[in-house]
Short mmCIF file of N, CA and C in Angstrom, two decimals:
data_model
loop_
_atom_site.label_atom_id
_atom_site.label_comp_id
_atom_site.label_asym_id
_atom_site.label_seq_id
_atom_site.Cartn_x
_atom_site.Cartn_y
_atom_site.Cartn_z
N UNK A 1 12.96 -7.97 5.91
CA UNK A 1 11.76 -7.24 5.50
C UNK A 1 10.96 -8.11 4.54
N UNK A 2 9.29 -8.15 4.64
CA UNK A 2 9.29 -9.11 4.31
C UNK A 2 7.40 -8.39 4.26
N UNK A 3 6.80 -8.73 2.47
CA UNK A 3 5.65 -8.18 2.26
C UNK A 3 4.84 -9.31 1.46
N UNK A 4 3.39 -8.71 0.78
CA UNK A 4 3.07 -10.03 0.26
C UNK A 4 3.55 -9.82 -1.12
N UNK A 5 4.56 -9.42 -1.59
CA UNK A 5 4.83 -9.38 -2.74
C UNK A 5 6.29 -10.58 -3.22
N UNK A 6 7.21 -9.98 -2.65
CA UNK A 6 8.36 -10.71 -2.61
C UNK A 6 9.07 -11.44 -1.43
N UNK A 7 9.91 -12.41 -1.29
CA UNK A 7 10.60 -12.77 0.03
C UNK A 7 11.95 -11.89 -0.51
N UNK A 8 12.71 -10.81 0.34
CA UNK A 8 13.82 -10.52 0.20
C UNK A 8 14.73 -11.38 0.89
N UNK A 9 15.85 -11.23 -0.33
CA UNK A 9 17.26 -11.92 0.19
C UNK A 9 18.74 -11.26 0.28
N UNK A 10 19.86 -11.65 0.87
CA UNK A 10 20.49 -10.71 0.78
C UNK A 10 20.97 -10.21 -0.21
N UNK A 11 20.74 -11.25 -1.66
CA UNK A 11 21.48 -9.97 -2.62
C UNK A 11 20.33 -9.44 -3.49
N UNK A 12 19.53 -9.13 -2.69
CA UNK A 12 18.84 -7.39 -2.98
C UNK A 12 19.32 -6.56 -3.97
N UNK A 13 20.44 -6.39 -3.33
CA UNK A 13 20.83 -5.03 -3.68
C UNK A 13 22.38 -5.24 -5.28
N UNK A 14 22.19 -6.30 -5.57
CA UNK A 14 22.90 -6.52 -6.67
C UNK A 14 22.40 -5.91 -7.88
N UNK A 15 23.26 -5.22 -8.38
CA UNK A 15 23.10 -4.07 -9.54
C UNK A 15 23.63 -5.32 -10.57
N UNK A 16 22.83 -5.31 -11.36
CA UNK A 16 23.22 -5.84 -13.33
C UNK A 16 23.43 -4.24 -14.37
N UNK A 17 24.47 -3.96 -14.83
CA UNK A 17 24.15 -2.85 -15.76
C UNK A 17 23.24 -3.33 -17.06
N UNK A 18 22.72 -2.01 -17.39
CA UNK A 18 22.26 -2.39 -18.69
C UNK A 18 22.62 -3.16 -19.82
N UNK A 19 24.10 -3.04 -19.73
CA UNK A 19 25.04 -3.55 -20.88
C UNK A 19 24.66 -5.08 -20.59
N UNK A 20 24.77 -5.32 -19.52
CA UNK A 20 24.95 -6.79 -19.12
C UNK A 20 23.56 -6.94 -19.05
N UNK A 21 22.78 -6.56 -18.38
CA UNK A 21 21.16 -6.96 -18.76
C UNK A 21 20.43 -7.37 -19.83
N UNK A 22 21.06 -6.19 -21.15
CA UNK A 22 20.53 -6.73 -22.54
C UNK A 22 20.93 -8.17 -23.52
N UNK A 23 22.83 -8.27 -22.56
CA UNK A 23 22.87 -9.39 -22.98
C UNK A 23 22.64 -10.85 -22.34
N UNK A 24 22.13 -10.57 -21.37
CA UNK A 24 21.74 -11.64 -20.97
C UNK A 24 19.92 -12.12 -21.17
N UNK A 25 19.28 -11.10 -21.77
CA UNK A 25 18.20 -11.18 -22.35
C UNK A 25 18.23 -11.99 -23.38
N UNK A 26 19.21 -11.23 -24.44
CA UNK A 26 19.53 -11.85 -25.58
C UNK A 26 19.63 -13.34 -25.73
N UNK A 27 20.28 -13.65 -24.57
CA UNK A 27 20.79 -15.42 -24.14
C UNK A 27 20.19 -16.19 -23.84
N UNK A 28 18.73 -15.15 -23.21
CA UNK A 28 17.78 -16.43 -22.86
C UNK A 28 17.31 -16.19 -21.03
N UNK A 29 18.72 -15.99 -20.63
CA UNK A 29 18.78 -15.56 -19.32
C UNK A 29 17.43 -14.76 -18.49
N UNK A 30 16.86 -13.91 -18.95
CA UNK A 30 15.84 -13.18 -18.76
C UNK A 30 14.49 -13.21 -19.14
N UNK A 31 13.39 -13.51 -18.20
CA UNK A 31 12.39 -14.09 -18.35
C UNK A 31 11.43 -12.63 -18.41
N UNK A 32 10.95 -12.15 -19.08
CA UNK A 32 10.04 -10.90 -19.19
C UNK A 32 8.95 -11.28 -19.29
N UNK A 33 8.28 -10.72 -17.60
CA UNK A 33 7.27 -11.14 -16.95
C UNK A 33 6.46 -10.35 -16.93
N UNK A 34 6.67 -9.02 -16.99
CA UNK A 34 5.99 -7.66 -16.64
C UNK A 34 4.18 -7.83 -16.78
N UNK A 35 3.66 -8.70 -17.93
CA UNK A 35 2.70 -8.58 -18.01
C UNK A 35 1.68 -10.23 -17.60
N UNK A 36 2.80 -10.54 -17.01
CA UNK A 36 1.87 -11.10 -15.71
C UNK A 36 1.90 -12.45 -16.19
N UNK A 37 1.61 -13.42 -15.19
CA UNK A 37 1.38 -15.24 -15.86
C UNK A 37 1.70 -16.11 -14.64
N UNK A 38 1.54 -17.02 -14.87
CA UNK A 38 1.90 -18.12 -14.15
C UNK A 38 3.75 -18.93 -14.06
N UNK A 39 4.28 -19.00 -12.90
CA UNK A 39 5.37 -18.81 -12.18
C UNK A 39 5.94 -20.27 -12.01
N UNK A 40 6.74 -21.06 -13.29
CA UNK A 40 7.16 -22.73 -12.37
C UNK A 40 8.57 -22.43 -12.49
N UNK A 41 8.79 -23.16 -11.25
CA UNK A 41 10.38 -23.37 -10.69
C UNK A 41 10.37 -23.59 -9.44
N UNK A 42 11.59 -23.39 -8.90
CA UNK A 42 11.59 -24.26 -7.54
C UNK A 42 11.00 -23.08 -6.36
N UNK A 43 10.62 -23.73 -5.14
CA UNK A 43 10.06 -23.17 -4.29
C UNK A 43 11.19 -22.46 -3.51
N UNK A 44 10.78 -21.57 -2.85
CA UNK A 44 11.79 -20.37 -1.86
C UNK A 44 12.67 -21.62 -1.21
N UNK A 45 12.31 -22.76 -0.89
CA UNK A 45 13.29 -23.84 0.30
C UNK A 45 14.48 -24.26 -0.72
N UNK A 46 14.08 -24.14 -2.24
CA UNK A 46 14.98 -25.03 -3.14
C UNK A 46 15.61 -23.62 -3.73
N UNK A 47 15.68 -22.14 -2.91
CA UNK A 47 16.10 -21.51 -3.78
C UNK A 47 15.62 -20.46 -4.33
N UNK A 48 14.54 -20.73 -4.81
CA UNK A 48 13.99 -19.80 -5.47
C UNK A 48 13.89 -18.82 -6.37
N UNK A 49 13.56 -18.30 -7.22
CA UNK A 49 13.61 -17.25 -8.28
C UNK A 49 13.90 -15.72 -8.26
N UNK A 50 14.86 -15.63 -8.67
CA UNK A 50 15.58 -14.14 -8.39
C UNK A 50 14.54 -13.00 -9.17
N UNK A 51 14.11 -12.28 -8.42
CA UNK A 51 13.51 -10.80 -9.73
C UNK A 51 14.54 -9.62 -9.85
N UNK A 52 14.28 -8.97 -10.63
CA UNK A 52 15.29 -7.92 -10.91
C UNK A 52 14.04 -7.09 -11.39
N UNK A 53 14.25 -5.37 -11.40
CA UNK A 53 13.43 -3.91 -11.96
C UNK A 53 14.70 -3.45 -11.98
N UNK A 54 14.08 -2.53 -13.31
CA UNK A 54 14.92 -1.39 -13.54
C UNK A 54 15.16 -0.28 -12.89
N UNK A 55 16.05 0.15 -12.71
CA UNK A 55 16.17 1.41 -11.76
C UNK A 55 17.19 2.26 -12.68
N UNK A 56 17.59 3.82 -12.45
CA UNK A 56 18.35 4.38 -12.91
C UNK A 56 19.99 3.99 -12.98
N UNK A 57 19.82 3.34 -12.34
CA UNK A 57 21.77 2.45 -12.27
C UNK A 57 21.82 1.33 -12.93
N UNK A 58 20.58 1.00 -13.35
CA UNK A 58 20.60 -0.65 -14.20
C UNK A 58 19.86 -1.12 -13.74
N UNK A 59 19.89 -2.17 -13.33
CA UNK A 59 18.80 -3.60 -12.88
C UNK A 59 19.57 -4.49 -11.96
N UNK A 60 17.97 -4.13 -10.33
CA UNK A 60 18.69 -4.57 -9.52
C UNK A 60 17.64 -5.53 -8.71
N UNK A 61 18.28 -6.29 -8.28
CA UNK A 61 17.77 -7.58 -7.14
C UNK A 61 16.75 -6.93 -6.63
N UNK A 62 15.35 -7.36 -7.10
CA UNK A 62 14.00 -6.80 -5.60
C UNK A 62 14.08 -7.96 -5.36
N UNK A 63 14.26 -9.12 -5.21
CA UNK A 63 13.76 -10.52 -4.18
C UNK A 63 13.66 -11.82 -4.85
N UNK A 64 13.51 -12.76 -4.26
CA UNK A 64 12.93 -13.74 -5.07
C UNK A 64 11.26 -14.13 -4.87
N UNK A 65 11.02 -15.10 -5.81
CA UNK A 65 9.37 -15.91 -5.82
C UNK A 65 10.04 -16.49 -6.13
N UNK A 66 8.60 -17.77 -5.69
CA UNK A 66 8.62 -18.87 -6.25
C UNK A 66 8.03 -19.91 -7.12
N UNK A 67 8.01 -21.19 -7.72
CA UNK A 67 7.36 -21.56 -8.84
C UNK A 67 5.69 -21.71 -7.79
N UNK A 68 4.86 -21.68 -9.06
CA UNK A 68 3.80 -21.95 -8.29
C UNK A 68 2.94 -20.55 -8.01
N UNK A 69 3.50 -19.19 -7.83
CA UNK A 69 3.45 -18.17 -7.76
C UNK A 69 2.27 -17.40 -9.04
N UNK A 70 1.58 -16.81 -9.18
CA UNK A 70 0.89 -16.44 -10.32
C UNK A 70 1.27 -14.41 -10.44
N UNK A 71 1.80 -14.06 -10.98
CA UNK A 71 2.41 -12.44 -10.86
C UNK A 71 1.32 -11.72 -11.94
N UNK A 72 0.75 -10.74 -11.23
CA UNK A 72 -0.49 -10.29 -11.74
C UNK A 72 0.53 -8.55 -12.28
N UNK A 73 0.02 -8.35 -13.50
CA UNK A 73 0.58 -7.71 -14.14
C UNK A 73 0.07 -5.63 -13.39
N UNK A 74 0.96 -5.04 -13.28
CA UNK A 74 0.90 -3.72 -12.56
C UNK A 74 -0.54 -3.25 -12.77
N UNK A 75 -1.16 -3.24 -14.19
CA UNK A 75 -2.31 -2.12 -14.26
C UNK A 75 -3.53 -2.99 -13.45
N UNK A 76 -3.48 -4.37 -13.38
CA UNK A 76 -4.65 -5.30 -12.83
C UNK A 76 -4.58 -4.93 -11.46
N UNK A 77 -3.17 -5.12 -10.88
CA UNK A 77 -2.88 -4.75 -9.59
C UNK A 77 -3.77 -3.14 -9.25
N UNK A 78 -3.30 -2.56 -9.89
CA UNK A 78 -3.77 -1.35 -9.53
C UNK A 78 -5.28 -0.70 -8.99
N UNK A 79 -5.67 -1.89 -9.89
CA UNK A 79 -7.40 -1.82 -10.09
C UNK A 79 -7.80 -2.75 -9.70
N UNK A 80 -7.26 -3.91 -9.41
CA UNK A 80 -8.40 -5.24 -8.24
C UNK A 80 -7.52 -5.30 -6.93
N UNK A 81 -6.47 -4.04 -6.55
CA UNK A 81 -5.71 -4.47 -5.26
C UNK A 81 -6.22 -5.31 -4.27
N UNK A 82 -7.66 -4.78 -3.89
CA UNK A 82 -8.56 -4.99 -2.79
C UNK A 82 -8.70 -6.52 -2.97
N UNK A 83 -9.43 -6.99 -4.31
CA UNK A 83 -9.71 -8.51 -4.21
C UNK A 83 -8.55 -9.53 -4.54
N UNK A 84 -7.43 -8.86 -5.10
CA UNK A 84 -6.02 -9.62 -5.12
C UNK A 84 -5.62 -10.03 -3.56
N UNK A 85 -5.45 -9.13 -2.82
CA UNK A 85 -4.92 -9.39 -1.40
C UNK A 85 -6.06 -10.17 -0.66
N UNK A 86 -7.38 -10.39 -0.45
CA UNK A 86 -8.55 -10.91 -0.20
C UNK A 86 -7.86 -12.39 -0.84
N UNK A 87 -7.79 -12.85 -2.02
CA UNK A 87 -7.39 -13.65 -2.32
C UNK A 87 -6.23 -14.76 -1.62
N UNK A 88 -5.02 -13.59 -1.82
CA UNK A 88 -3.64 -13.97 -1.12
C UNK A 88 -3.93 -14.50 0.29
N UNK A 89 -5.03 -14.23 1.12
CA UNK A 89 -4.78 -14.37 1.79
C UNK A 89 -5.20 -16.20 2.19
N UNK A 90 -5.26 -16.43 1.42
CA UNK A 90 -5.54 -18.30 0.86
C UNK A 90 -4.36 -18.76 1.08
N UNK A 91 -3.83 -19.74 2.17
CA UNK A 91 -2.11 -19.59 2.48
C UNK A 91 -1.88 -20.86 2.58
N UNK A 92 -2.95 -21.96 2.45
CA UNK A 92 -2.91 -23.25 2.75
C UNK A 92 -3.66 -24.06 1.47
N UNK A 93 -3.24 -25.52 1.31
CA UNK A 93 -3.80 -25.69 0.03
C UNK A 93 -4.46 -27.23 0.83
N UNK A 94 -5.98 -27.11 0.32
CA UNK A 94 -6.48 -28.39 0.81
C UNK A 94 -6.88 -29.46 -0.29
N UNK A 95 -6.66 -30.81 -0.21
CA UNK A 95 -6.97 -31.82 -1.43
C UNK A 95 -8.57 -31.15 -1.93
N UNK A 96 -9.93 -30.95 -1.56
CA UNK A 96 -10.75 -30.44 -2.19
C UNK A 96 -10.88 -29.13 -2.82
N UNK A 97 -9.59 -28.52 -2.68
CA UNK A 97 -9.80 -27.23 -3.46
C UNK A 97 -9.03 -27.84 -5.14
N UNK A 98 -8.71 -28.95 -5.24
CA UNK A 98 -8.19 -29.24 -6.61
C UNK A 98 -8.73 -29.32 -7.76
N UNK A 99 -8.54 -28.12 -8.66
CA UNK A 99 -9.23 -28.05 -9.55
C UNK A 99 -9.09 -29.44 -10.52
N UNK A 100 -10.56 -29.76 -11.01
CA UNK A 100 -10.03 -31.54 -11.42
C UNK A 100 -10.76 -30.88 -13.13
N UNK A 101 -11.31 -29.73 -13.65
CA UNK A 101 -11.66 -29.68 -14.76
C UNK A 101 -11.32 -28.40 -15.69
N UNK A 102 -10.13 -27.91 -14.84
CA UNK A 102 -9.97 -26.43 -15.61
C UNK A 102 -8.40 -26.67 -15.94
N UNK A 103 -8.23 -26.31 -17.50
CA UNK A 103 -6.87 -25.43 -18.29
C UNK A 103 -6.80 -24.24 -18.08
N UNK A 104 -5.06 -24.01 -18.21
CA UNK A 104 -5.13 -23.17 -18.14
C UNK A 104 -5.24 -22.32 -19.22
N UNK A 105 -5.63 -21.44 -19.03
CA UNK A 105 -6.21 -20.85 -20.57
C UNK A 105 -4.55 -20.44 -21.32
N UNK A 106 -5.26 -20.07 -22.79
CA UNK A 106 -4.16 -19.85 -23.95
C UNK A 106 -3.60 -18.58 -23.38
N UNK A 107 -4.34 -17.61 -23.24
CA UNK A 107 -4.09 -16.29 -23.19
C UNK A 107 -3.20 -15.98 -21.66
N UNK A 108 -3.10 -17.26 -20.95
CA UNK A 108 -1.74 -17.10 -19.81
C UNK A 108 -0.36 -17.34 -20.13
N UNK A 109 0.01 -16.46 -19.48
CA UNK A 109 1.94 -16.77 -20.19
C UNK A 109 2.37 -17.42 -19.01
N UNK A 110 2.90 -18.74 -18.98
CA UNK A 110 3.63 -19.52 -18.54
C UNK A 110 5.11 -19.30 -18.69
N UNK A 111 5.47 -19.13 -17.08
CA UNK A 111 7.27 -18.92 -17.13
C UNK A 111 7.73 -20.20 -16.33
N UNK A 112 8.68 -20.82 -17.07
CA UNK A 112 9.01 -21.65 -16.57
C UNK A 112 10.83 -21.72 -16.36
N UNK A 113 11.47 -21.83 -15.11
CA UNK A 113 12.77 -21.89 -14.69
C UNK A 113 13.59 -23.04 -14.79
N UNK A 114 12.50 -24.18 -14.53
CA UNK A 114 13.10 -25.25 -13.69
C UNK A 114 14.77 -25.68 -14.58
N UNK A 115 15.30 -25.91 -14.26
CA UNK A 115 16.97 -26.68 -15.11
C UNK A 115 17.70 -25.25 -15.34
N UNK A 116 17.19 -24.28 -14.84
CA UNK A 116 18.47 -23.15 -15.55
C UNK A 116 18.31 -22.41 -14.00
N UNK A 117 19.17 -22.64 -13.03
CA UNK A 117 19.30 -21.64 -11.74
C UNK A 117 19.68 -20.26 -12.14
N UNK A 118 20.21 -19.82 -13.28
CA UNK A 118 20.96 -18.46 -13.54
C UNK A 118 19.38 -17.82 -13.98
N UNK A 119 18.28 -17.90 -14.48
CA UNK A 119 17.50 -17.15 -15.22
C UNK A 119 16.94 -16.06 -14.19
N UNK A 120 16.75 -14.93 -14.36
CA UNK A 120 15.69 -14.02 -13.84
C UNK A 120 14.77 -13.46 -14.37
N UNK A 121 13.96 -13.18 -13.05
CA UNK A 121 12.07 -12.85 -14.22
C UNK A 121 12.01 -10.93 -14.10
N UNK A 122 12.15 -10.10 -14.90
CA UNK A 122 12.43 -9.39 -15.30
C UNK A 122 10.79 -8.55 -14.89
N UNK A 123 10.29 -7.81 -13.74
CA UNK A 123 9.53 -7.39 -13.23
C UNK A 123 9.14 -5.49 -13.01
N UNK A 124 8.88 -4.87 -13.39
CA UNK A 124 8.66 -3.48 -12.92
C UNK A 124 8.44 -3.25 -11.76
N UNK A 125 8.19 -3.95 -10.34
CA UNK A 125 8.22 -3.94 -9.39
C UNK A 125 6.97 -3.20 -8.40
N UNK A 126 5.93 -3.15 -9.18
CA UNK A 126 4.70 -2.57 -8.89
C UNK A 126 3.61 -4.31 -9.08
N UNK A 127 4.02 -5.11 -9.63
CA UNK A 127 2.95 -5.87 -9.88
C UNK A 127 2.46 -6.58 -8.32
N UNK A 128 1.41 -7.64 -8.51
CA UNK A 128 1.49 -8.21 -7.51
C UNK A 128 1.45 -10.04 -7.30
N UNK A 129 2.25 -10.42 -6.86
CA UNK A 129 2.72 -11.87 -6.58
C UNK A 129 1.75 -12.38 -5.59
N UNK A 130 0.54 -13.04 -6.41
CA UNK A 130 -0.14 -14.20 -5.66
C UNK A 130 0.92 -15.46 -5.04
N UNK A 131 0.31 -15.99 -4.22
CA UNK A 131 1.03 -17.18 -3.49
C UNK A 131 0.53 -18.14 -4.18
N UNK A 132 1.66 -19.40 -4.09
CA UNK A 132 1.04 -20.52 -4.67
C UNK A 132 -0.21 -20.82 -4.49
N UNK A 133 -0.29 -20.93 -3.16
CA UNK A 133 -1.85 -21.47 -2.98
C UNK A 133 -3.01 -20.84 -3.45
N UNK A 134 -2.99 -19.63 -3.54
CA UNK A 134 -4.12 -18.41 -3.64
C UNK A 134 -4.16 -18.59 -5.38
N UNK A 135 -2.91 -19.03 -6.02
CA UNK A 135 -2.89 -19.33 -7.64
C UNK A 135 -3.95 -20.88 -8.14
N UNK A 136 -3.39 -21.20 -6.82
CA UNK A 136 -3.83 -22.93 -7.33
C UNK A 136 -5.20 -22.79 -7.05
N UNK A 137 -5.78 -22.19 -6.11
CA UNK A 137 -7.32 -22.27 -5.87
C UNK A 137 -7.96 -21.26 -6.43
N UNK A 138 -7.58 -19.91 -6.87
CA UNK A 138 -8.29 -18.90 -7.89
C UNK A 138 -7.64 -19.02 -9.38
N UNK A 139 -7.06 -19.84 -9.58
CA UNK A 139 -6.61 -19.26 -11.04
C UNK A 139 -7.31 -18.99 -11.89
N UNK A 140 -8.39 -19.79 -12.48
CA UNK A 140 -9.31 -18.56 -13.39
C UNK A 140 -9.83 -17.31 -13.22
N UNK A 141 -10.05 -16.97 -12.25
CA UNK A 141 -10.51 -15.98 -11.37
C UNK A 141 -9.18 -15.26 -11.78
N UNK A 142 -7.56 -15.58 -11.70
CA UNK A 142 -7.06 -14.05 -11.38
C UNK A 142 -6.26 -14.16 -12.86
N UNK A 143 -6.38 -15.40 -13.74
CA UNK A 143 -6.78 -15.09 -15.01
C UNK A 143 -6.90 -13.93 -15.99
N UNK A 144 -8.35 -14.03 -15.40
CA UNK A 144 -9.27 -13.13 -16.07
C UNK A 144 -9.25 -11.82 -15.75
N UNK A 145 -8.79 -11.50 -14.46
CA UNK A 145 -7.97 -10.45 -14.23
C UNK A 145 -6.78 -9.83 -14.59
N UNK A 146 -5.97 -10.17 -14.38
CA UNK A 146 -4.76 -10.34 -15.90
C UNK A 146 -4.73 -9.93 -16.46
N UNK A 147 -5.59 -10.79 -17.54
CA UNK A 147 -5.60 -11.17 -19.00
C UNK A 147 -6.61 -9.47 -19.26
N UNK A 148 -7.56 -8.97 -18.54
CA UNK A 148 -8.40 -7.97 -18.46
C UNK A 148 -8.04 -6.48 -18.68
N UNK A 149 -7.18 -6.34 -17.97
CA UNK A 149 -5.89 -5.50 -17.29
C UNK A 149 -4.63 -5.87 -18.13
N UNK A 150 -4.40 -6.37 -19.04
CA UNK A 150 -3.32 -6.66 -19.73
C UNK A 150 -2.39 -5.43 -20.12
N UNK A 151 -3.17 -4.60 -20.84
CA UNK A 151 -2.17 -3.88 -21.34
C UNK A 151 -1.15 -2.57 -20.50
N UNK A 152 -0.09 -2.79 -19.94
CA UNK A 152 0.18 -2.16 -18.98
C UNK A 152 1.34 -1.19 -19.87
#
């Protein structure tokens, strides 16, 4: 099963209890993403990035992403669905779409994985996961969306 949000894998359905969730927060282990940012680590071929939401049994496997990925925080989602998916649908990355004069701004939270395979990005499971490409060629654009929509 397979949407524009997440690639599912088979361990889906792996439950973390709370007990074990908080301490692996504590450790570092847990990347709290909820309110959205920009996504580095390895791509779905190398693996990819495990998410976990809370559910009433604890915290369990929704899927992985991958680095490169930009995760637009639930309330933005809610309110630019239409031009988020319009976006996504950017699936290929061409040498002239390279942005050669833009930072990324302060006000983006950068998650970064790469050297720790155990970490997970800690998601409410309503947001929505731009594709690399659709990140690399709109990112100010979904930015400012974001960053707009922040407080969720």
């Amino acid at each position: 099963m397979e949407d524009y949000n997440y690639t599912y894998s088979d361990t889906d359905l792996d439950i973390i209890s709370k007990k074990e969730f908080w301490k692996l927060l504590k450790t570092g282990l847990i990347i709290d993403a909820r309110n959205g940012g920009l996504m580095l680590g390895p791509s779905i071929e190398q693996g990819g990035i495990d998410c976990v939401a809370e559910t009433a049994d604890g915290f369990m496997k929704i899927g992985k992403i991958e680095g490169g990925v930009f995760i637009i925080n639930s309330l933005a989602n809610k309110n630019y669905s239409d031009k988020l998916q319009a976006f996504n649908a950017y699936d290929v990355l061409f040498l002239e779409d390279e942005p050669v004069d833009y930072i990324i701004s302060p006000t983006t939270s950068v998650y970064n994985t790469f050297g720790n395979d155990e970490k997970l990005v800690w998601l409410r499971g309503d947001e929505f996961i731009m594709n690399k490409y659709a990140s690399f060629k709109f990112l100010k654009e979904i930015e400012e969306i974001n960053y707009f929509d922040f407080r969720v």
